[in-house]
Coordinates of C-alpha atoms in Angstrom, one line a residue:
X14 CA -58.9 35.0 100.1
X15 CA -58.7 36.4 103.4
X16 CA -59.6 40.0 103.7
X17 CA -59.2 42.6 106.8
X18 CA -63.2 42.1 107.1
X19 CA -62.3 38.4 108.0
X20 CA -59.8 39.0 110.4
X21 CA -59.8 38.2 114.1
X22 CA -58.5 40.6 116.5
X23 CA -58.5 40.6 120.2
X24 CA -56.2 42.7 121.8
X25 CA -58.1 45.7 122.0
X26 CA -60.9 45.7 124.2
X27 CA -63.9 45.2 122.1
X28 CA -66.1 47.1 125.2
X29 CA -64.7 49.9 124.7
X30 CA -65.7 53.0 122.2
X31 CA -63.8 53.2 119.2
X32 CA -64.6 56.5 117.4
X33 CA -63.9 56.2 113.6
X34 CA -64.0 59.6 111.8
X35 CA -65.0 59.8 108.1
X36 CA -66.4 56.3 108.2
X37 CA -68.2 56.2 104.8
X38 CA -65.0 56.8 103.3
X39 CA -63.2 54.5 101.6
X40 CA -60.7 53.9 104.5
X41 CA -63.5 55.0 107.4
X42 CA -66.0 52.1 105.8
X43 CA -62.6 49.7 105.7
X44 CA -62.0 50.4 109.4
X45 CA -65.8 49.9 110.5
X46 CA -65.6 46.3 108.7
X47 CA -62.3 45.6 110.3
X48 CA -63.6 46.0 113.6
X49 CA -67.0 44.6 113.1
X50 CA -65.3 41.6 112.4
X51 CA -63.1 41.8 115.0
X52 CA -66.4 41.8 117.6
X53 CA -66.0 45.2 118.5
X54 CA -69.0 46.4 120.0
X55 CA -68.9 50.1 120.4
X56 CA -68.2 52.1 117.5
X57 CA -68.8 55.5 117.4
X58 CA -70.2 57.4 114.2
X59 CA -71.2 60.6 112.7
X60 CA -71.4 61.8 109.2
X61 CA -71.0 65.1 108.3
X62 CA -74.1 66.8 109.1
X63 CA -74.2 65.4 112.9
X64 CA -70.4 66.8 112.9
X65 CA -68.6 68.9 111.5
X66 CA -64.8 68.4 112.4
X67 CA -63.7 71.4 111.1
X68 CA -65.8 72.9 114.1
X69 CA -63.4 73.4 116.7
X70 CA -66.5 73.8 119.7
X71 CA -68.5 70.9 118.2
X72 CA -65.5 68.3 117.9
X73 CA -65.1 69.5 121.9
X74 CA -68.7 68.8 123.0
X75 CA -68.8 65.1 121.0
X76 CA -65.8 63.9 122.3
X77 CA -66.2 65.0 126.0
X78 CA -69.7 63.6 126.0
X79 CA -69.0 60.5 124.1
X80 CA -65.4 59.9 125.8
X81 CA -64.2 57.5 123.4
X82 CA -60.9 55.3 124.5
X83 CA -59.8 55.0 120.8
X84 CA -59.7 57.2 117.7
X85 CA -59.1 56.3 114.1
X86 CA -58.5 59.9 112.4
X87 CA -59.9 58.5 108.5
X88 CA -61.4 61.8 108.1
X89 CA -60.1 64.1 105.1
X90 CA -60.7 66.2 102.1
X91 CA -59.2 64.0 99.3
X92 CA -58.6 63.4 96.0
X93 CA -56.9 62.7 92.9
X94 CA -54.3 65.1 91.0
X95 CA -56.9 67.2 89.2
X96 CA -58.8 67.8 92.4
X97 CA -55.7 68.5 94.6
X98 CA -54.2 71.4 91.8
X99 CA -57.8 72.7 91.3
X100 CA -59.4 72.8 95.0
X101 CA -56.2 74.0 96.6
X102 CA -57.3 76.3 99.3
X103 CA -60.3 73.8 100.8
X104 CA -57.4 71.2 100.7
X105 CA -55.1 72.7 102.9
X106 CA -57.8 74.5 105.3
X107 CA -60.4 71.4 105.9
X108 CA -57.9 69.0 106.4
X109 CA -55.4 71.1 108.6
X110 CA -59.2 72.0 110.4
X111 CA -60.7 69.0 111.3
X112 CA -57.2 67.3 112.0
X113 CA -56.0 70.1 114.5
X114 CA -59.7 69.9 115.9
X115 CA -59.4 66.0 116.4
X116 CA -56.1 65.6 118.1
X117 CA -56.3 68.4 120.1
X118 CA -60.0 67.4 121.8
X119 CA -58.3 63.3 121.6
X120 CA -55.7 64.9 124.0
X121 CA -58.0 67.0 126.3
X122 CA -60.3 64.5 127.1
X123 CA -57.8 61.3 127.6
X124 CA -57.8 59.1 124.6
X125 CA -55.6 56.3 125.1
X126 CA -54.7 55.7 121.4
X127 CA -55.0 57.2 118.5
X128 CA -54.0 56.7 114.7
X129 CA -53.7 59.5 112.5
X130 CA -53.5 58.8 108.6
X131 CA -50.9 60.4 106.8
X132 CA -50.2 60.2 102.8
X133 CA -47.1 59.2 100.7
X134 CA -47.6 62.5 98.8
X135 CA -45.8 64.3 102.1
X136 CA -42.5 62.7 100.4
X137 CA -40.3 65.3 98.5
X138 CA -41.2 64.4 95.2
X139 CA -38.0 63.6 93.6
X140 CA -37.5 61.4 97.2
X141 CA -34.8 58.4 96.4
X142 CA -37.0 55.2 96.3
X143 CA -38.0 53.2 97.8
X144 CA -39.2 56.0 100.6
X145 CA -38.3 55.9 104.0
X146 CA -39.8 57.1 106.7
X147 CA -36.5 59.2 107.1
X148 CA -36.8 60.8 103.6
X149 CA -39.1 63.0 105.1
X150 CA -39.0 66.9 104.6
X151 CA -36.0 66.2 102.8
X152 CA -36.7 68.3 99.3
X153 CA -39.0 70.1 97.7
X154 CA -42.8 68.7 97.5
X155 CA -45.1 67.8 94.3
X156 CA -46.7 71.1 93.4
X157 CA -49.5 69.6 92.3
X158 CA -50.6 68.1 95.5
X159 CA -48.2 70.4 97.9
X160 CA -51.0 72.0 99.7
X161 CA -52.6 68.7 100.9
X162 CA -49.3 67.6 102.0
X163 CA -48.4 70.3 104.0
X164 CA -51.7 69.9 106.0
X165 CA -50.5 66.0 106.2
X166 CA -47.2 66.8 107.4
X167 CA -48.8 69.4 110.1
X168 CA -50.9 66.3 111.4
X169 CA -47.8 64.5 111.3
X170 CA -45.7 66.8 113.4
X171 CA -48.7 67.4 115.4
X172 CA -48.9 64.2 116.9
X173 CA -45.4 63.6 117.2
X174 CA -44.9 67.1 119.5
X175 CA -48.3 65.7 121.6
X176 CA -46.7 62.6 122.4
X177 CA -43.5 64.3 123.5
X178 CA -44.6 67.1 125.2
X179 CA -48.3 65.2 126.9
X180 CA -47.2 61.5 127.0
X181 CA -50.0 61.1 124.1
X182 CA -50.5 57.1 122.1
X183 CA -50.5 59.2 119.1
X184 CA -50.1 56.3 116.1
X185 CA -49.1 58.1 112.8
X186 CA -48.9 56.0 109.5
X187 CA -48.4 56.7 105.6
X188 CA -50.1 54.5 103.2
X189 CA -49.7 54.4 100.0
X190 CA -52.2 54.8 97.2
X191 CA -55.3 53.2 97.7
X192 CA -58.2 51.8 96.0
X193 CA -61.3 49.5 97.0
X194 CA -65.3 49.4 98.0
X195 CA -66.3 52.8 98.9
X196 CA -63.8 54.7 96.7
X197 CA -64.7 58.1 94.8
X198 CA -65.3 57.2 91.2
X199 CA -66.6 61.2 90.3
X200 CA -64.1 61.7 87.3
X201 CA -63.6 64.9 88.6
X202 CA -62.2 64.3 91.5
X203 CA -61.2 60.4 91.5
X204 CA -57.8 59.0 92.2
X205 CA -55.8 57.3 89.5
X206 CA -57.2 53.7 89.8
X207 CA -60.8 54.3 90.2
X208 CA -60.8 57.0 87.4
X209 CA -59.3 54.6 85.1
X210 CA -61.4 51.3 86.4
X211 CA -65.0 53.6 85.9
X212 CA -64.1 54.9 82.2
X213 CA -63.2 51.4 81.0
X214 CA -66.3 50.3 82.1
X215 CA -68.4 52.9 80.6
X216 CA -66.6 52.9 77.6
X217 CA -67.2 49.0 77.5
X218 CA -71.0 49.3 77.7
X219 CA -71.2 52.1 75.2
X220 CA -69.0 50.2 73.0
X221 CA -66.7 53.3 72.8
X222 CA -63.3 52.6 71.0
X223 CA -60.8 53.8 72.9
X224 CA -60.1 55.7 76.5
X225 CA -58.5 58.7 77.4
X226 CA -55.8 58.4 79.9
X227 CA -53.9 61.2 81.6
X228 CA -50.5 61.6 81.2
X229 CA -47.7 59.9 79.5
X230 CA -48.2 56.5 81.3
X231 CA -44.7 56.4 82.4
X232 CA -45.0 57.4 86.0
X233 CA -45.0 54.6 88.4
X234 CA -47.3 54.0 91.2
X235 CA -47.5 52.0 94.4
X236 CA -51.3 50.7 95.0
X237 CA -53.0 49.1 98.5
X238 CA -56.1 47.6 98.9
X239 CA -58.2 49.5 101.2
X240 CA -58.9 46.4 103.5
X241 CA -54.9 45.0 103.6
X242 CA -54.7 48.9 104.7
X243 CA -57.2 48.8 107.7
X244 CA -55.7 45.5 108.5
X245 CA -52.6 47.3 108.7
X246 CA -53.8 50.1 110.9
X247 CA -55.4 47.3 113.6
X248 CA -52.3 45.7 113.8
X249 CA -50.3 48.7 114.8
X250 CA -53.1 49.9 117.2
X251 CA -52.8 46.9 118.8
X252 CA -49.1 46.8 120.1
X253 CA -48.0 48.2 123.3
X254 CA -45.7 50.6 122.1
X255 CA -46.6 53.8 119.9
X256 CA -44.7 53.3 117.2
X257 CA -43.2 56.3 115.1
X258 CA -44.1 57.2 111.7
X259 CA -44.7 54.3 109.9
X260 CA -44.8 53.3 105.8
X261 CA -47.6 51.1 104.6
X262 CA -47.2 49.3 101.2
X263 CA -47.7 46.7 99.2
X264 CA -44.0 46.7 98.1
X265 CA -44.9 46.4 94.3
X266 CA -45.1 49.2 91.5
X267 CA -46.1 49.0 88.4
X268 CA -46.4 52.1 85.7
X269 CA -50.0 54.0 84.7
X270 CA -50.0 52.3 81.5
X271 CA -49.7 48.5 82.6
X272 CA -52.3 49.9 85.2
X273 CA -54.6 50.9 82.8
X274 CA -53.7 48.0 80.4
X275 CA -54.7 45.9 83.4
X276 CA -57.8 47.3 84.8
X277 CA -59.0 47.4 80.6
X278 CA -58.1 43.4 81.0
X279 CA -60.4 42.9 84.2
X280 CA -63.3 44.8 82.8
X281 CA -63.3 43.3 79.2
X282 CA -62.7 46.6 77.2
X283 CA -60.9 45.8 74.5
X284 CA -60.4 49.1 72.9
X285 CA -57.4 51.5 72.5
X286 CA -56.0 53.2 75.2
X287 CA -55.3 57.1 74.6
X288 CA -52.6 59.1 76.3
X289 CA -52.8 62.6 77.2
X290 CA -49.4 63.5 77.4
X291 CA -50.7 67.1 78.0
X292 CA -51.8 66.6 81.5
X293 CA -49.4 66.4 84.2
X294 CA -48.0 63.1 85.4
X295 CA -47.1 64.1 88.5
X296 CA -44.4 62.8 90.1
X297 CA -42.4 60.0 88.7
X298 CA -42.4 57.4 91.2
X299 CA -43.8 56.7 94.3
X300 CA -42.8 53.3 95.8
X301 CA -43.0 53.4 100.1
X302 CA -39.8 51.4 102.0
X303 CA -42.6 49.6 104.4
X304 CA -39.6 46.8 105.8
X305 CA -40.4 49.0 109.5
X306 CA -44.0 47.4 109.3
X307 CA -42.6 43.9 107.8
X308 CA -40.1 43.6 110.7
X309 CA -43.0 44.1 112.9
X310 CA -44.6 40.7 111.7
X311 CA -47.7 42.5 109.0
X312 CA -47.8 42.4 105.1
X313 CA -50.4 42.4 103.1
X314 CA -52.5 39.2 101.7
X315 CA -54.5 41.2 98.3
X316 CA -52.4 41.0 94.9
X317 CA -53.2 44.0 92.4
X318 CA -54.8 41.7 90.0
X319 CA -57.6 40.4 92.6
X320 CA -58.2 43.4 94.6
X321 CA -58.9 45.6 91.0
X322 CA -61.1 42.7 90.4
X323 CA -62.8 42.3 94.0
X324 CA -63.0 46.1 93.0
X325 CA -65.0 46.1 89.8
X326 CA -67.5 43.7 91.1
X327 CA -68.7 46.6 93.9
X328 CA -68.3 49.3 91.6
X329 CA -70.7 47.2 89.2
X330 CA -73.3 47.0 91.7
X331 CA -73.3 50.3 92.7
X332 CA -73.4 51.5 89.7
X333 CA -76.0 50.0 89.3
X334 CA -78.1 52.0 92.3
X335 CA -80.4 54.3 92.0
X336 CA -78.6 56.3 94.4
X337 CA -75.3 55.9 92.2
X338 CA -77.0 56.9 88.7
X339 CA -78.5 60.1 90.8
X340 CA -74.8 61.1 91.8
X341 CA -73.9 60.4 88.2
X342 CA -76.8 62.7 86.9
X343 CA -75.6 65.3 88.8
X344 CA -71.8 65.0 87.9

């Protein structure tokens, strides 16, 4: 199976410094392997206590000393629907923050391209599917999630007004929900996927009988593996022309309760499956239009089935870390 980590790329210069923020994220630590493998030889990284991006004076000083030539903007406050309705405030203010900070010091000290990450929750949320790149600001947003957007949809504007106004390479895309190595599995604040993958495997090794899921299980999601995603994002910093905003999908949905049904399949828990139609579902579907990006020549190589699965083999090992059962200790 080929994986983003395995593809070749040559048509950015591999000299040159290629600054990826948030890189031991789930999509920063995609893009690192992407261009490792691609023989890039300069990236630039700092974790959050070398920089803090929500530091307007800090984010100046590193990029006008470092002067990278590329920017991949992974950095974010994220998380799944309990965190986003709980943690509203530091969702909206850290990621409009460190986004405002980034672009703006990418555009004072000459960055030649730059791609931004956006996130299919900026769609209204009863958006006609599949969703276009068109669709929007065209309704009302999730509420659950409508502060994070907002910030998304500011970084979105943002770097469409810098390219008009300063002649900026500003790349903005919109992927959909994502999952792979590196993801947050903290049942607190994971997204849909990893929650569900983590409690079926507890629940397996305790021999519980059954797992709680939230929500009806009707809703239907759109998932991505994290490397087809970085793949993705390569492949549109590598063409010549910056490209407006851009979908990236798999193309396939499939609702919470196969997902669940599937993931209990891969782990080998063969217990019930609880619904807690109590907790909100959020919106009821999310499927991106990505035929811009297929017209371009890119889709992605990772079926659901075998990226949950290349999925549960990392999560096994690091659960099995020292490190890991510390951050579970503390949860």
């Amino acid at each position: 199976m080929t994986t983003a980590c395995d593809a070749r790329r040559d048509d950015m210069d591999r000299d040159d410094k290629v600054y990826v923020a948030g890189h031991r994220g789930l999509v920063g630590s995609a893009l690192v392997c992407a261009l490792n493998a691609a023989g890039h030889t300069r990236i630039l990284t700092r974790t959050h206590a070398e920089l803090d991006l929500t530091r307007q004076a800090d984010v100046e000083r590193f990029f006008h000393r470092e002067q990278p030539r590329y920017v991949l903007l992974a950095a974010a406050k994220v998380g799944g629907i309990h965190a986003n309705n709980t943690y509203r405030a530091e969702f909206i203010f850290e990621n409009l923050m460190l986004q405002t900070n980034v672009l703006h010091a990418a555009h004072r000290n000459g960055v030649e391209r730059l791609l931004f990450l956006g996130s299919s929750c900026v769609y209204p949320r009863d958006c006609p599917q599949p969703m276009r790149e068109e669709h929007l600001l065209t309704g009302p947003l999730e509420p659950t999630n409508a502060p994070y957007a907002v910030a998304k949809i500011a970084g979105l504007t943002m770097c469409a007004a810098y390219n008009n106004q300063y002649g900026t390479s500003f790349v903005a895309v919109m992927p959909t929900n994502l999952y792979g190595p590196n993801d947050n599995f903290d049942l607190d604040n994971a997204h849909v996927l990893a929650a569900l993958l983590r409690k079926a495997h507890e629940a397996k090794l305790c021999g519980a009988r059954s797992v709680e899921v939230w929500g009806s299980g009707a809703p239907r999601r759109e998932f991505l593996h994290v490397d087809d995603l970085a793949a993705a994002c390569l492949y549109l910093m590598d063409r010549e022309e910056t490209l407006p905003l851009t979908n990236v999908g798999s193309g396939e949905e499939i609702t919470i309760r196969r997902l669940a049904e599937l993931i209990s399949q891969i782990v080998g828990f063969d217990g019930e499956l609880v619904f807690d139609a109590q907790r909100p579902d959020g919106a009821p579907r999310k499927l991106l239009d990505s035929s811009r990006l297929r017209r371009l020549g890119w889709a992605p190589t990772i079926s659901l089935r075998d990226g949950i699965a290349m999925t549960y083999e990392w999560y096994r090992r690091w659960a099995a870390t020292p490190s890991a059962a510390a951050v579970r200790a503390s949860e």
